[in-house]
Amino acid sequence: MWLIITILANLLNGVVYLADKYFLSQKVHSSVSYAFYVGIWSIGNCVLFIFNRHIPTFGWLLLDLLAGLIFMAALYFWYKALHQGETTKVVPIAGSFIPFFTLLLNFLIGRHNLTSQELAALIILIVGSGFVSFNPHDTLWHKWWIKIKKFLQPHKASMRSTGRLLFNSLVASFVFATYYVFIKFIYDSQGFANSFIWTRLGSFLGALLLLVPARNRKLIFNRPRRQATVKSWPLFLGIRLAAFIAFVMTNFAISLADVSLVNSLQGLQYLFLLIIVFFMGKHYPKLLKQEINRDNIWHKLIGIILINIGLFLLL
C-alpha cells in the first residue's frame, strides 16, 4: 500500500514543482515571498482538528512544532534553489541526495530496520535515480573540478550562480532528510493522525518567522508581488491543493514504511518530470532537447531499468 501511495505522491510532486518554478520565475520573483505564501497556508490544515481532537502533551507538542519548523526551513532552501535554476536541474539533485542523507541519518541514530532485500532495492533505486537524473558528461570528476575552479574565480558570476544552486539544493536535501527521519520517529510514537495537524502548525509558525528580518518583510509585502500573486490566486490554490495531497500521501507512506525506502523513490519525481516535459516539448523544445538527447538517452534508460528492478524487489 505504501509503495502505491509514494509513487502517486511523486507524480503529483512532479507537477507541483513545475508550477512552483512558474510562480517563482513569472509571478512572485522571490523565494522568500513564495516560501511565506506557501507556509502561511499550513494553518488551513488545522481544520482537520474537527476530525481528530487529540492534544499532545507539552513535550510532544514541542517536538511536533519543531518538525514543522524543520520542514519550513527545507522549503525555504528548496525554493531558493528552484528560483536559481531549472526544475530539471534541481529535482535530480534532491532525488539523489535526499535518499542518501536519509539512509545516512538512519544509520547514525540506529534506526535502520531494513531486510537485505529492501536494502538492495534501496541501493538500486538510489543508483538508478543517479543514472536518470544526471547527464553522463556532468558526472565526470574532472569536469566537476573545472567547475569548482571556475566557481572560485570572483569574476565568473554565472559559476557563482551555479555554486549557489548546488549549495541550496544540497542544504534543502539534507534538511528534508532530517525532517523525514524526525517525522518518522514522531509518527511511530504518536501515530499519524495525532501529530500531523500539530506539525502543520509548526510550519505556519515558521512562515511567520520569515517576517522577522526587515528585508524579508519588504520582499513579502512588495505591492507588485502581492498583486501578481492575487491575480493568480485560483491557480496558486489549485497547485497548493495538489501539493497538500502529495504531502499527506508522502507522510502517510512514511508512517507505514521505513523512511529510507519511501525516500529512495524520490528519483521517480524526475522520471515523471521527464515524461511531463516530453509531452510539453512543443512549448519547451530547448529544455526537451537538453534533457533527452542522443548523448544521454542510454544513460537514462539504464536508470529507468534499475528503478524498475528496485520497485520489483519492493513488491
C-alpha positions as YAML, in Angstrom:
chain: A
units: angstrom
residues:
- id: 1
  name: MET
  ca: [0.00, 0.00, 0.00]
- id: 2
  name: TRP
  ca: [2.77, 2.46, 0.94]
- id: 3
  name: LEU
  ca: [4.51, 1.84, -2.40]
- id: 4
  name: ILE
  ca: [1.48, 2.85, -4.49]
- id: 5
  name: ILE
  ca: [0.86, 5.89, -2.27]
- id: 6
  name: THR
  ca: [4.50, 7.02, -2.64]
- id: 7
  name: ILE
  ca: [4.51, 6.60, -6.44]
- id: 8
  name: LEU
  ca: [1.31, 8.68, -6.77]
- id: 9
  name: ALA
  ca: [2.73, 11.32, -4.40]
- id: 10
  name: ASN
  ca: [5.88, 11.63, -6.53]
- id: 11
  name: LEU
  ca: [3.77, 12.01, -9.67]
- id: 12
  name: LEU
  ca: [1.86, 14.88, -8.05]
- id: 13
  name: ASN
  ca: [5.09, 16.45, -6.82]
- id: 14
  name: GLY
  ca: [6.49, 16.47, -10.36]
- id: 15
  name: VAL
  ca: [3.54, 18.61, -11.47]
- id: 16
  name: VAL
  ca: [3.76, 20.82, -8.38]
- id: 17
  name: TYR
  ca: [7.47, 21.56, -8.88]
- id: 18
  name: LEU
  ca: [6.90, 22.71, -12.46]
- id: 19
  name: ALA
  ca: [4.12, 25.01, -11.25]
- id: 20
  name: ASP
  ca: [6.29, 26.30, -8.38]
- id: 21
  name: LYS
  ca: [9.02, 27.17, -10.87]
- id: 22
  name: TYR
  ca: [6.45, 29.04, -12.98]
- id: 23
  name: PHE
  ca: [5.32, 31.12, -10.00]
- id: 24
  name: LEU
  ca: [8.88, 31.84, -8.89]
- id: 25
  name: SER
  ca: [10.01, 32.86, -12.38]
- id: 26
  name: GLN
  ca: [6.92, 34.59, -13.75]
- id: 27
  name: LYS
  ca: [4.84, 35.86, -10.83]
- id: 28
  name: VAL
  ca: [6.46, 36.20, -7.40]
- id: 29
  name: HIS
  ca: [10.18, 36.54, -8.31]
- id: 30
  name: SER
  ca: [11.20, 35.95, -4.69]
- id: 31
  name: SER
  ca: [11.92, 32.64, -2.95]
- id: 32
  name: VAL
  ca: [11.34, 34.24, 0.48]
- id: 33
  name: SER
  ca: [7.93, 35.57, -0.53]
- id: 34
  name: TYR
  ca: [6.88, 32.29, -2.09]
- id: 35
  name: ALA
  ca: [8.02, 30.28, 0.93]
- id: 36
  name: PHE
  ca: [5.96, 32.64, 3.12]
- id: 37
  name: TYR
  ca: [2.81, 32.31, 0.98]
- id: 38
  name: VAL
  ca: [3.14, 28.52, 0.91]
- id: 39
  name: GLY
  ca: [3.94, 28.22, 4.62]
- id: 40
  name: ILE
  ca: [1.15, 30.52, 5.76]
- id: 41
  name: TRP
  ca: [-1.42, 28.17, 4.22]
- id: 42
  name: SER
  ca: [-0.33, 25.45, 6.64]
- id: 43
  name: ILE
  ca: [-2.73, 26.96, 9.16]
- id: 44
  name: GLY
  ca: [-5.57, 25.70, 6.95]
- id: 45
  name: ASN
  ca: [-4.67, 22.15, 7.96]
- id: 46
  name: CYS
  ca: [-5.92, 22.93, 11.46]
- id: 47
  name: VAL
  ca: [-9.43, 22.40, 10.06]
- id: 48
  name: LEU
  ca: [-8.61, 18.69, 10.36]
- id: 49
  name: PHE
  ca: [-8.72, 19.18, 14.14]
- id: 50
  name: ILE
  ca: [-12.50, 18.81, 13.80]
- id: 51
  name: PHE
  ca: [-11.98, 15.15, 12.88]
- id: 52
  name: ASN
  ca: [-9.23, 14.42, 15.41]
- id: 53
  name: ARG
  ca: [-9.27, 16.42, 18.65]
- id: 54
  name: HIS
  ca: [-6.13, 14.84, 20.08]
- id: 55
  name: ILE
  ca: [-3.96, 17.29, 22.06]
- id: 56
  name: PRO
  ca: [-0.42, 16.02, 22.74]
- id: 57
  name: THR
  ca: [1.47, 16.54, 25.96]
- id: 58
  name: PHE
  ca: [3.64, 19.65, 26.15]
- id: 59
  name: GLY
  ca: [6.83, 17.74, 25.34]
- id: 60
  name: TRP
  ca: [5.37, 16.05, 22.27]
- id: 61
  name: LEU
  ca: [3.76, 19.31, 21.17]
- id: 62
  name: LEU
  ca: [7.19, 20.97, 21.13]
- id: 63
  name: LEU
  ca: [8.57, 18.11, 19.02]
- id: 64
  name: ASP
  ca: [5.62, 18.35, 16.60]
- id: 65
  name: LEU
  ca: [6.12, 22.10, 16.21]
- id: 66
  name: LEU
  ca: [9.88, 21.60, 15.76]
- id: 67
  name: ALA
  ca: [9.22, 19.12, 12.94]
- id: 68
  name: GLY
  ca: [7.04, 21.70, 11.21]
- id: 69
  name: LEU
  ca: [9.75, 24.35, 11.60]
- id: 70
  name: ILE
  ca: [12.34, 22.00, 10.09]
- id: 71
  name: PHE
  ca: [10.07, 21.37, 7.11]
- id: 72
  name: MET
  ca: [9.61, 25.11, 6.62]
- id: 73
  name: ALA
  ca: [13.40, 25.56, 6.66]
- id: 74
  name: ALA
  ca: [13.70, 22.86, 4.00]
- id: 75
  name: LEU
  ca: [11.09, 24.63, 1.85]
- id: 76
  name: TYR
  ca: [12.98, 27.91, 2.19]
- id: 77
  name: PHE
  ca: [16.21, 26.45, 0.76]
- id: 78
  name: TRP
  ca: [14.25, 24.40, -1.79]
- id: 79
  name: TYR
  ca: [12.56, 27.48, -3.25]
- id: 80
  name: LYS
  ca: [15.87, 29.35, -3.28]
- id: 81
  name: ALA
  ca: [17.35, 26.55, -5.39]
- id: 82
  name: LEU
  ca: [14.26, 26.32, -7.60]
- id: 83
  name: HIS
  ca: [14.35, 30.07, -8.17]
- id: 84
  name: GLN
  ca: [18.01, 29.90, -9.21]
- id: 85
  name: GLY
  ca: [17.77, 27.03, -11.71]
- id: 86
  name: GLU
  ca: [15.54, 24.91, -13.91]
- id: 87
  name: THR
  ca: [13.27, 22.35, -12.27]
- id: 88
  name: THR
  ca: [15.04, 19.62, -14.25]
- id: 89
  name: LYS
  ca: [18.33, 20.63, -12.60]
- id: 90
  name: VAL
  ca: [17.14, 20.99, -9.00]
- id: 91
  name: VAL
  ca: [14.83, 17.95, -8.72]
- id: 92
  name: PRO
  ca: [17.56, 15.45, -9.77]
- id: 93
  name: ILE
  ca: [19.89, 16.67, -7.02]
- id: 94
  name: ALA
  ca: [17.16, 16.26, -4.41]
- id: 95
  name: GLY
  ca: [16.11, 12.92, -5.90]
- id: 96
  name: SER
  ca: [19.62, 11.56, -5.42]
- id: 97
  name: PHE
  ca: [20.71, 13.18, -2.16]
- id: 98
  name: ILE
  ca: [17.54, 13.04, -0.03]
- id: 99
  name: PRO
  ca: [17.61, 9.20, -0.04]
- id: 100
  name: PHE
  ca: [21.36, 9.24, 0.65]
- id: 101
  name: PHE
  ca: [21.09, 11.67, 3.58]
- id: 102
  name: THR
  ca: [18.05, 9.78, 4.93]
- id: 103
  name: LEU
  ca: [19.92, 6.48, 4.91]
- id: 104
  name: LEU
  ca: [22.98, 8.13, 6.50]
- id: 105
  name: LEU
  ca: [20.94, 9.74, 9.29]
- id: 106
  name: ASN
  ca: [19.07, 6.50, 9.97]
- id: 107
  name: PHE
  ca: [22.37, 4.66, 10.36]
- id: 108
  name: LEU
  ca: [23.76, 7.36, 12.66]
- id: 109
  name: ILE
  ca: [20.78, 7.23, 15.02]
- id: 110
  name: GLY
  ca: [20.46, 3.44, 14.85]
- id: 111
  name: ARG
  ca: [17.00, 3.30, 13.24]
- id: 112
  name: HIS
  ca: [17.97, 1.10, 10.30]
- id: 113
  name: ASN
  ca: [15.41, -1.75, 10.12]
- id: 114
  name: LEU
  ca: [15.69, -2.92, 6.51]
- id: 115
  name: THR
  ca: [15.84, -6.52, 5.33]
- id: 116
  name: SER
  ca: [18.67, -7.48, 2.97]
- id: 117
  name: GLN
  ca: [16.25, -7.41, 0.01]
- id: 118
  name: GLU
  ca: [14.92, -3.98, 0.97]
- id: 119
  name: LEU
  ca: [18.46, -2.65, 1.40]
- id: 120
  name: ALA
  ca: [19.40, -3.99, -2.04]
- id: 121
  name: ALA
  ca: [16.29, -2.35, -3.52]
- id: 122
  name: LEU
  ca: [17.15, 0.95, -1.82]
- id: 123
  name: ILE
  ca: [20.71, 0.96, -3.21]
- id: 124
  name: ILE
  ca: [19.49, 0.03, -6.70]
- id: 125
  name: LEU
  ca: [16.87, 2.81, -6.58]
- id: 126
  name: ILE
  ca: [19.43, 5.42, -5.50]
- id: 127
  name: VAL
  ca: [21.87, 4.35, -8.25]
- id: 128
  name: GLY
  ca: [19.02, 4.28, -10.78]
- id: 129
  name: SER
  ca: [17.96, 7.77, -9.71]
- id: 130
  name: GLY
  ca: [21.53, 8.95, -10.27]
- id: 131
  name: PHE
  ca: [21.59, 7.49, -13.79]
- id: 132
  name: VAL
  ca: [18.23, 9.05, -14.69]
- id: 133
  name: SER
  ca: [18.98, 12.39, -13.08]
- id: 134
  name: PHE
  ca: [22.48, 13.35, -14.18]
- id: 135
  name: ASN
  ca: [23.84, 13.73, -17.69]
- id: 136
  name: PRO
  ca: [26.87, 11.47, -18.30]
- id: 137
  name: HIS
  ca: [29.26, 14.34, -19.01]
- id: 138
  name: ASP
  ca: [28.27, 16.16, -15.82]
- id: 139
  name: THR
  ca: [29.26, 13.22, -13.64]
- id: 140
  name: LEU
  ca: [32.89, 13.16, -14.76]
- id: 141
  name: TRP
  ca: [35.07, 14.25, -11.85]
- id: 142
  name: HIS
  ca: [37.47, 16.33, -13.90]
- id: 143
  name: LYS
  ca: [34.60, 18.37, -15.32]
- id: 144
  name: TRP
  ca: [33.29, 19.00, -11.82]
- id: 145
  name: TRP
  ca: [36.79, 20.05, -10.77]
- id: 146
  name: ILE
  ca: [36.87, 22.55, -13.64]
- id: 147
  name: LYS
  ca: [33.50, 23.93, -12.50]
- id: 148
  name: ILE
  ca: [34.75, 24.25, -8.91]
- id: 149
  name: LYS
  ca: [37.85, 26.13, -10.05]
- id: 150
  name: LYS
  ca: [35.75, 28.47, -12.17]
- id: 151
  name: PHE
  ca: [33.36, 28.97, -9.26]
- id: 152
  name: LEU
  ca: [36.27, 30.17, -7.11]
- id: 153
  name: GLN
  ca: [37.07, 32.89, -9.63]
- id: 154
  name: PRO
  ca: [35.22, 36.02, -8.41]
- id: 155
  name: HIS
  ca: [34.62, 37.44, -11.89]
- id: 156
  name: LYS
  ca: [32.68, 34.34, -13.00]
- id: 157
  name: ALA
  ca: [29.19, 35.41, -11.93]
- id: 158
  name: SER
  ca: [27.49, 32.59, -13.82]
- id: 159
  name: MET
  ca: [29.57, 29.97, -11.99]
- id: 160
  name: ARG
  ca: [28.81, 31.63, -8.65]
- id: 161
  name: SER
  ca: [25.15, 31.25, -9.56]
- id: 162
  name: THR
  ca: [25.71, 27.54, -10.31]
- id: 163
  name: GLY
  ca: [27.52, 27.15, -6.99]
- id: 164
  name: ARG
  ca: [24.65, 28.76, -5.08]
- id: 165
  name: LEU
  ca: [22.18, 26.49, -6.87]
- id: 166
  name: LEU
  ca: [24.16, 23.40, -5.88]
- id: 167
  name: PHE
  ca: [24.63, 24.65, -2.30]
- id: 168
  name: ASN
  ca: [20.93, 25.44, -1.76]
- id: 169
  name: SER
  ca: [19.88, 22.14, -3.37]
- id: 170
  name: LEU
  ca: [22.19, 20.14, -1.10]
- id: 171
  name: VAL
  ca: [21.14, 22.05, 2.03]
- id: 172
  name: ALA
  ca: [17.46, 21.57, 1.11]
- id: 173
  name: SER
  ca: [18.08, 17.85, 0.55]
- id: 174
  name: PHE
  ca: [19.78, 17.47, 3.94]
- id: 175
  name: VAL
  ca: [17.09, 19.42, 5.82]
- id: 176
  name: PHE
  ca: [14.31, 17.47, 4.04]
- id: 177
  name: ALA
  ca: [16.04, 14.22, 5.03]
- id: 178
  name: THR
  ca: [16.32, 15.47, 8.63]
- id: 179
  name: TYR
  ca: [12.59, 16.25, 8.63]
- id: 180
  name: TYR
  ca: [11.63, 12.84, 7.23]
- id: 181
  name: VAL
  ca: [13.74, 10.93, 9.76]
- id: 182
  name: PHE
  ca: [12.41, 13.09, 12.61]
- id: 183
  name: ILE
  ca: [8.78, 12.84, 11.49]
- id: 184
  name: LYS
  ca: [9.08, 9.04, 11.21]
- id: 185
  name: PHE
  ca: [10.08, 8.96, 14.89]
- id: 186
  name: ILE
  ca: [7.07, 11.16, 15.75]
- id: 187
  name: TYR
  ca: [4.61, 9.04, 13.73]
- id: 188
  name: ASP
  ca: [5.92, 5.83, 15.31]
- id: 189
  name: SER
  ca: [5.43, 7.34, 18.77]
- id: 190
  name: GLN
  ca: [2.21, 9.36, 18.42]
- id: 191
  name: GLY
  ca: [0.53, 7.99, 15.32]
- id: 192
  name: PHE
  ca: [-0.03, 9.78, 12.01]
- id: 193
  name: ALA
  ca: [-3.42, 11.35, 12.74]
- id: 194
  name: ASN
  ca: [-2.45, 12.55, 16.22]
- id: 195
  name: SER
  ca: [0.64, 14.50, 15.16]
- id: 196
  name: PHE
  ca: [0.11, 15.63, 11.55]
- id: 197
  name: ILE
  ca: [-2.03, 18.68, 12.40]
- id: 198
  name: TRP
  ca: [0.42, 19.97, 15.00]
- id: 199
  name: THR
  ca: [3.40, 19.68, 12.66]
- id: 200
  name: ARG
  ca: [1.50, 21.85, 10.17]
- id: 201
  name: LEU
  ca: [1.06, 24.44, 12.90]
- id: 202
  name: GLY
  ca: [4.84, 24.40, 13.28]
- id: 203
  name: SER
  ca: [5.24, 25.21, 9.57]
- id: 204
  name: PHE
  ca: [2.80, 28.09, 9.98]
- id: 205
  name: LEU
  ca: [4.92, 29.47, 12.82]
- id: 206
  name: GLY
  ca: [7.99, 29.01, 10.61]
- id: 207
  name: ALA
  ca: [6.35, 31.12, 7.92]
- id: 208
  name: LEU
  ca: [5.68, 33.86, 10.48]
- id: 209
  name: LEU
  ca: [9.36, 33.77, 11.49]
- id: 210
  name: LEU
  ca: [10.23, 34.76, 7.93]
- id: 211
  name: LEU
  ca: [8.70, 38.15, 8.75]
- id: 212
  name: VAL
  ca: [11.29, 38.89, 11.44]
- id: 213
  name: PRO
  ca: [14.06, 40.28, 9.15]
- id: 214
  name: ALA
  ca: [13.07, 43.71, 7.78]
- id: 215
  name: ARG
  ca: [14.45, 42.77, 4.36]
- id: 216
  name: ASN
  ca: [12.08, 39.79, 4.20]
- id: 217
  name: ARG
  ca: [9.07, 41.92, 5.13]
- id: 218
  name: LYS
  ca: [9.94, 44.32, 2.34]
- id: 219
  name: LEU
  ca: [10.07, 41.45, -0.15]
- id: 220
  name: ILE
  ca: [6.93, 39.71, 1.10]
- id: 221
  name: PHE
  ca: [4.73, 42.81, 1.24]
- id: 222
  name: ASN
  ca: [6.07, 44.26, -2.02]
- id: 223
  name: ARG
  ca: [2.94, 45.53, -3.79]
- id: 224
  name: PRO
  ca: [3.69, 44.28, -7.34]
- id: 225
  name: ARG
  ca: [4.46, 40.82, -5.97]
- id: 226
  name: ARG
  ca: [1.26, 40.73, -3.93]
- id: 227
  name: GLN
  ca: [-0.78, 41.86, -6.93]
- id: 228
  name: ALA
  ca: [0.81, 39.23, -9.17]
- id: 229
  name: THR
  ca: [0.02, 36.56, -6.58]
- id: 230
  name: VAL
  ca: [-3.58, 37.72, -6.11]
- id: 231
  name: LYS
  ca: [-4.19, 37.67, -9.88]
- id: 232
  name: SER
  ca: [-3.01, 34.05, -9.99]
- id: 233
  name: TRP
  ca: [-4.88, 33.06, -6.83]
- id: 234
  name: PRO
  ca: [-7.06, 30.29, -8.40]
- id: 235
  name: LEU
  ca: [-4.03, 28.59, -9.98]
- id: 236
  name: PHE
  ca: [-2.00, 29.04, -6.80]
- id: 237
  name: LEU
  ca: [-4.74, 27.45, -4.68]
- id: 238
  name: GLY
  ca: [-5.09, 24.57, -7.15]
- id: 239
  name: ILE
  ca: [-1.36, 23.86, -7.00]
- id: 240
  name: ARG
  ca: [-1.32, 24.15, -3.21]
- id: 241
  name: LEU
  ca: [-4.17, 21.63, -3.03]
- id: 242
  name: ALA
  ca: [-2.17, 19.21, -5.20]
- id: 243
  name: ALA
  ca: [0.91, 19.86, -3.04]
- id: 244
  name: PHE
  ca: [-1.14, 19.23, 0.12]
- id: 245
  name: ILE
  ca: [-2.43, 15.90, -1.22]
- id: 246
  name: ALA
  ca: [1.10, 14.84, -2.22]
- id: 247
  name: PHE
  ca: [2.44, 15.92, 1.18]
- id: 248
  name: VAL
  ca: [-0.22, 13.98, 3.10]
- id: 249
  name: MET
  ca: [0.36, 10.89, 0.94]
- id: 250
  name: THR
  ca: [4.15, 11.04, 1.44]
- id: 251
  name: ASN
  ca: [3.83, 11.49, 5.20]
- id: 252
  name: PHE
  ca: [1.24, 8.72, 5.46]
- id: 253
  name: ALA
  ca: [3.56, 6.40, 3.50]
- id: 254
  name: ILE
  ca: [6.39, 7.29, 5.91]
- id: 255
  name: SER
  ca: [4.14, 6.38, 8.84]
- id: 256
  name: LEU
  ca: [3.58, 2.94, 7.25]
- id: 257
  name: ALA
  ca: [7.05, 2.00, 5.99]
- id: 258
  name: ASP
  ca: [10.75, 2.62, 6.57]
- id: 259
  name: VAL
  ca: [11.53, 6.25, 5.75]
- id: 260
  name: SER
  ca: [14.66, 5.25, 3.80]
- id: 261
  name: LEU
  ca: [12.57, 3.11, 1.47]
- id: 262
  name: VAL
  ca: [9.98, 5.83, 0.92]
- id: 263
  name: ASN
  ca: [12.66, 8.41, 0.14]
- id: 264
  name: SER
  ca: [14.53, 6.02, -2.16]
- id: 265
  name: LEU
  ca: [11.69, 6.61, -4.63]
- id: 266
  name: GLN
  ca: [12.46, 10.34, -4.88]
- id: 267
  name: GLY
  ca: [14.08, 9.68, -8.26]
- id: 268
  name: LEU
  ca: [10.61, 8.96, -9.64]
- id: 269
  name: GLN
  ca: [9.87, 12.69, -9.40]
- id: 270
  name: TYR
  ca: [12.46, 13.40, -12.07]
- id: 271
  name: LEU
  ca: [11.23, 10.47, -14.17]
- id: 272
  name: PHE
  ca: [7.69, 11.87, -14.07]
- id: 273
  name: LEU
  ca: [9.13, 15.32, -14.75]
- id: 274
  name: LEU
  ca: [10.82, 13.97, -17.89]
- id: 275
  name: ILE
  ca: [7.51, 12.50, -19.07]
- id: 276
  name: ILE
  ca: [5.73, 15.82, -18.50]
- id: 277
  name: VAL
  ca: [8.49, 17.74, -20.32]
- id: 278
  name: PHE
  ca: [8.32, 15.21, -23.18]
- id: 279
  name: PHE
  ca: [4.60, 15.80, -23.71]
- id: 280
  name: MET
  ca: [5.09, 19.56, -23.34]
- id: 281
  name: GLY
  ca: [8.07, 19.53, -25.71]
- id: 282
  name: LYS
  ca: [6.22, 21.75, -28.16]
- id: 283
  name: HIS
  ca: [6.27, 24.57, -25.59]
- id: 284
  name: TYR
  ca: [9.76, 23.81, -24.23]
- id: 285
  name: PRO
  ca: [11.78, 22.42, -27.18]
- id: 286
  name: LYS
  ca: [15.14, 23.60, -25.83]
- id: 287
  name: LEU
  ca: [14.54, 22.01, -22.44]
- id: 288
  name: LEU
  ca: [13.37, 18.75, -24.05]
- id: 289
  name: LYS
  ca: [16.48, 18.58, -26.26]
- id: 290
  name: GLN
  ca: [18.69, 19.30, -23.26]
- id: 291
  name: GLU
  ca: [17.16, 16.57, -21.08]
- id: 292
  name: ILE
  ca: [16.58, 13.86, -23.72]
- id: 293
  name: ASN
  ca: [19.17, 13.58, -26.49]
- id: 294
  name: ARG
  ca: [21.47, 11.10, -28.22]
- id: 295
  name: ASP
  ca: [24.23, 11.58, -25.63]
- id: 296
  name: ASN
  ca: [22.19, 10.72, -22.55]
- id: 297
  name: ILE
  ca: [19.29, 8.56, -23.73]
- id: 298
  name: TRP
  ca: [21.08, 5.27, -22.86]
- id: 299
  name: HIS
  ca: [22.14, 6.75, -19.54]
- id: 300
  name: LYS
  ca: [18.51, 7.47, -18.68]
- id: 301
  name: LEU
  ca: [17.25, 4.10, -19.98]
- id: 302
  name: ILE
  ca: [19.71, 2.28, -17.68]
- id: 303
  name: GLY
  ca: [18.40, 4.39, -14.80]
- id: 304
  name: ILE
  ca: [14.78, 3.55, -15.67]
- id: 305
  name: ILE
  ca: [15.61, -0.18, -15.81]
- id: 306
  name: LEU
  ca: [17.36, 0.00, -12.42]
- id: 307
  name: ILE
  ca: [14.41, 1.87, -10.88]
- id: 308
  name: ASN
  ca: [12.04, -0.82, -12.18]
- id: 309
  name: ILE
  ca: [14.26, -3.56, -10.70]
- id: 310
  name: GLY
  ca: [14.27, -1.71, -7.38]
- id: 311
  name: LEU
  ca: [10.48, -1.38, -7.45]
- id: 312
  name: PHE
  ca: [10.13, -5.08, -8.29]
- id: 313
  name: LEU
  ca: [12.23, -6.00, -5.24]
- id: 314
  name: LEU
  ca: [9.91, -3.93, -3.05]
- id: 315
  name: LEU
  ca: [6.74, -5.67, -4.26]
...
